[in-house]
Coordinates of C-alpha atoms in Angstrom, one line a residue:
N13 CA 27.6 -5.6 37.8
E14 CA 27.1 -2.5 36.1
A15 CA 23.8 -1.7 34.3
M16 CA 23.9 -2.0 30.5
S17 CA 21.8 1.0 29.3
T18 CA 20.0 1.1 25.9
G19 CA 19.3 4.7 25.5
F20 CA 17.9 6.4 28.6
C21 CA 16.8 3.1 30.3
S22 CA 18.8 0.7 32.4
T23 CA 18.5 -2.9 31.6
Q24 CA 19.2 -4.3 35.1
E25 CA 16.9 -7.0 36.0
I26 CA 14.5 -4.9 38.2
D27 CA 14.4 -2.2 35.7
A28 CA 13.7 -4.7 32.8
R29 CA 10.8 -6.0 34.6
N30 CA 9.3 -2.6 35.2
H31 CA 9.9 -1.7 31.7
V32 CA 8.1 -4.8 30.6
Q33 CA 5.1 -4.1 32.8
E34 CA 5.0 -0.6 31.6
A35 CA 4.7 -1.8 28.1
L36 CA 2.0 -4.4 28.9
N37 CA 0.0 -1.8 30.7
S38 CA 0.4 1.1 28.0
K39 CA -1.7 2.0 25.1
W40 CA -0.1 4.4 22.5
R41 CA -2.1 6.6 20.1
L42 CA -0.2 6.6 16.8
Q43 CA -0.4 7.1 12.9
W44 CA -0.3 3.6 10.9
H45 CA 1.2 4.1 7.6
D46 CA -0.4 0.8 6.1
S47 CA 0.5 1.3 2.5
I48 CA 4.2 1.4 3.1
A49 CA 4.9 -2.4 3.6
R50 CA 7.1 -5.0 2.1
N51 CA 3.9 -7.2 1.5
S52 CA 1.8 -4.4 -0.1
N53 CA 1.6 -4.8 -3.9
S54 CA -1.4 -2.6 -4.7
P55 CA -0.4 0.5 -6.8
N56 CA -3.7 2.2 -5.4
Q57 CA -2.4 2.3 -1.8
S58 CA 0.7 4.5 -2.6
H59 CA -1.0 7.6 -1.7
M60 CA -3.3 6.4 1.0
P61 CA -3.2 8.6 4.2
P62 CA -2.1 7.2 7.4
T63 CA -4.8 5.8 9.8
M64 CA -5.0 6.9 13.5
C65 CA -4.7 3.8 15.6
D66 CA -4.2 2.7 19.2
L67 CA -1.2 0.3 19.6
W68 CA -0.8 -2.1 22.8
I69 CA 0.3 -5.5 23.9
E70 CA -2.3 -8.1 24.5
R71 CA -1.3 -10.7 27.0
G72 CA -1.4 -14.3 26.1
Y73 CA -3.8 -16.6 27.9
R74 CA -4.3 -20.3 28.6
H75 CA -7.0 -22.2 26.5
S76 CA -6.4 -25.3 28.2
R77 CA -3.7 -27.1 30.2
T78 CA -1.7 -27.8 27.1
E79 CA -2.9 -24.8 24.8
I80 CA -2.0 -21.3 24.9
V81 CA -2.7 -18.1 22.8
E82 CA 0.5 -16.2 22.4
P83 CA 1.0 -12.5 23.5
K84 CA 0.4 -10.1 20.6
L85 CA 1.2 -6.7 19.5
M86 CA -2.2 -5.4 18.5
W87 CA -3.4 -2.0 16.8
S88 CA -6.9 -0.8 15.8
Q89 CA -9.0 2.3 15.2
P90 CA -9.3 4.2 18.5
N91 CA -11.7 2.8 21.1
L92 CA -12.5 -0.4 18.9
H93 CA -11.7 -2.7 21.7
E94 CA -14.5 -1.0 24.0
K95 CA -17.0 -1.0 21.0
R96 CA -16.2 -4.9 20.5
R97 CA -16.6 -5.5 24.2
M98 CA -20.0 -3.8 24.2
G99 CA -21.2 -5.5 21.0
G100 CA -21.0 -2.3 19.0
S101 CA -18.3 -3.6 16.3
T102 CA -17.3 -6.8 14.8
I103 CA -14.1 -5.5 13.5
R104 CA -11.1 -7.4 14.8
P105 CA -7.7 -5.5 15.7
Y106 CA -4.7 -6.1 13.5
R107 CA -2.3 -8.4 15.3
V108 CA 1.2 -10.0 15.1
S109 CA 2.5 -12.5 17.7
L110 CA 5.4 -11.0 19.8
F111 CA 7.2 -14.2 18.9
A112 CA 6.9 -13.4 15.3
V113 CA 8.5 -9.9 15.8
R114 CA 12.0 -10.0 14.2
R115 CA 12.9 -6.4 14.6
I116 CA 11.8 -3.0 15.8
F117 CA 13.8 0.1 14.8
Q118 CA 13.6 3.8 14.3
V119 CA 13.6 5.5 10.8
D120 CA 15.1 9.1 10.9
T121 CA 15.8 9.7 7.2
C122 CA 15.5 8.3 3.7
E123 CA 19.0 7.1 3.9
D124 CA 18.3 5.1 6.9
W125 CA 15.3 3.4 5.4
E126 CA 17.1 2.7 2.1
K127 CA 20.1 1.1 4.2
M128 CA 17.6 -1.1 6.2
N129 CA 15.7 -2.2 3.3
K130 CA 18.5 -2.8 0.8
G131 CA 17.5 -5.6 -1.6
S132 CA 13.8 -5.5 -0.6
Q133 CA 10.8 -4.4 -2.5
M134 CA 10.0 -2.0 0.4
K135 CA 8.4 1.4 -0.9
A136 CA 10.1 4.6 0.2
P137 CA 8.7 6.1 3.4
P138 CA 6.0 8.6 3.2
M139 CA 8.0 11.7 3.4
P140 CA 7.5 14.6 3.6
I141 CA 4.1 13.7 4.8
A142 CA 5.2 11.9 7.8
K143 CA 7.7 13.4 10.3
P144 CA 10.8 11.3 9.6
N145 CA 12.3 11.5 13.2
C146 CA 9.1 10.1 14.5
L147 CA 8.8 6.9 12.6
L148 CA 9.2 3.5 13.8
V149 CA 9.1 0.1 12.0
V150 CA 7.8 -3.3 13.3
R151 CA 9.4 -6.1 11.1
S152 CA 7.9 -9.6 11.5
S153 CA 9.6 -12.8 10.6
I154 CA 7.0 -13.8 8.2
G155 CA 7.3 -11.3 5.7
A156 CA 5.6 -8.0 6.7
D157 CA 6.6 -4.8 8.0
Y158 CA 4.4 -2.2 9.9
L159 CA 5.2 1.5 9.8
F160 CA 3.9 3.7 12.6
E161 CA 4.4 7.3 13.3
A162 CA 4.5 8.7 16.9
S163 CA 3.6 12.5 18.0
C164 CA 7.3 13.2 18.7
P165 CA 10.9 11.8 18.7
E166 CA 10.9 11.2 22.3
E167 CA 7.6 9.2 22.4
R168 CA 8.9 7.1 19.4
D169 CA 12.2 6.3 21.1
H170 CA 10.5 5.4 24.2
I171 CA 8.0 3.0 22.5
V172 CA 10.8 1.4 20.5
H173 CA 12.8 0.7 23.7
L174 CA 9.8 -0.6 25.5
L175 CA 8.8 -3.0 22.8
K176 CA 12.4 -4.1 22.3
M177 CA 12.8 -4.9 26.0
T178 CA 9.4 -6.8 25.9
T179 CA 10.0 -9.0 22.9
A180 CA 13.6 -9.7 23.9
R181 CA 12.4 -10.8 27.4
L182 CA 9.7 -12.9 26.1
V183 CA 11.9 -14.8 23.9
S184 CA 14.7 -15.1 26.5
H185 CA 12.2 -16.8 28.8
A186 CA 11.1 -19.2 26.0
V187 CA 14.7 -20.0 25.0
V188 CA 16.0 -20.8 28.6
G189 CA 12.9 -22.7 29.6
N190 CA 11.7 -20.3 32.2
G191 CA 8.2 -21.1 31.7
D192 CA 6.8 -20.1 34.9
T193 CA 8.1 -16.6 34.9
M194 CA 7.2 -16.1 31.2
V195 CA 3.4 -17.2 32.1
R196 CA 3.5 -14.8 35.1
E197 CA 4.8 -11.9 33.2
F198 CA 3.1 -12.1 29.9
F199 CA -0.1 -14.2 30.2
N200 CA -3.4 -14.1 32.0
E201 CA -3.9 -17.2 34.2
D202 CA -7.7 -17.6 33.7
F203 CA -8.8 -20.2 31.0
V204 CA -10.5 -18.5 28.1
A205 CA -12.5 -19.9 25.3
G206 CA -11.1 -19.4 21.9
G207 CA -8.2 -21.8 21.4
I208 CA -4.7 -21.8 20.1
N209 CA -5.8 -21.7 16.5
A210 CA -5.3 -17.9 16.4
S211 CA -2.7 -17.6 13.7
L212 CA 0.9 -16.0 14.2
I213 CA -0.2 -12.9 12.4
S214 CA -3.4 -11.6 11.0
T215 CA -3.8 -8.2 9.3
T216 CA -7.5 -8.5 8.2
N217 CA -10.6 -7.0 9.7
E218 CA -12.5 -10.2 8.9
D219 CA -13.6 -12.5 11.8

């Protein structure tokens, strides 16, 4: 069968696995426009500057033979993960379960933004502060949107493609019951204390 292509990347099986592994092993330095969100109602946030952050995918893990913690898309201030590991910070990264990601898309113009958010309370994108052709949105299934800005359109498009491939492959494994492959690709096998009580989504810095 011919490969179906999405942009510049093939979606043949072997290529799809490689793209997923690239996504799982990557960390991107982005700008997070956290005041531009459907669930943000504070008028004081409308002019807040973006926050520099590192964005990555955290693999899931087994807590017991019957409990798992799901893979998550995570972001935090740069180097926060290393600070927490060394006991220098108690701030937790922002996170959303990959199973709760409903859509990932580019935003190039105000018209694109308005079309994608017709009927919602979403604020206008932060133009001209942001570079319009560098914006990407992660839309969750539980009522929140997250707007990130990459350094250039090429990086933005590559991130969007990798995240789309990764979330689609994870959900596909779950739907068809391909549990062994899903665990092998998206989970660490080690048992880790902490439990499955982590919520699907959390955007607070509190422990």
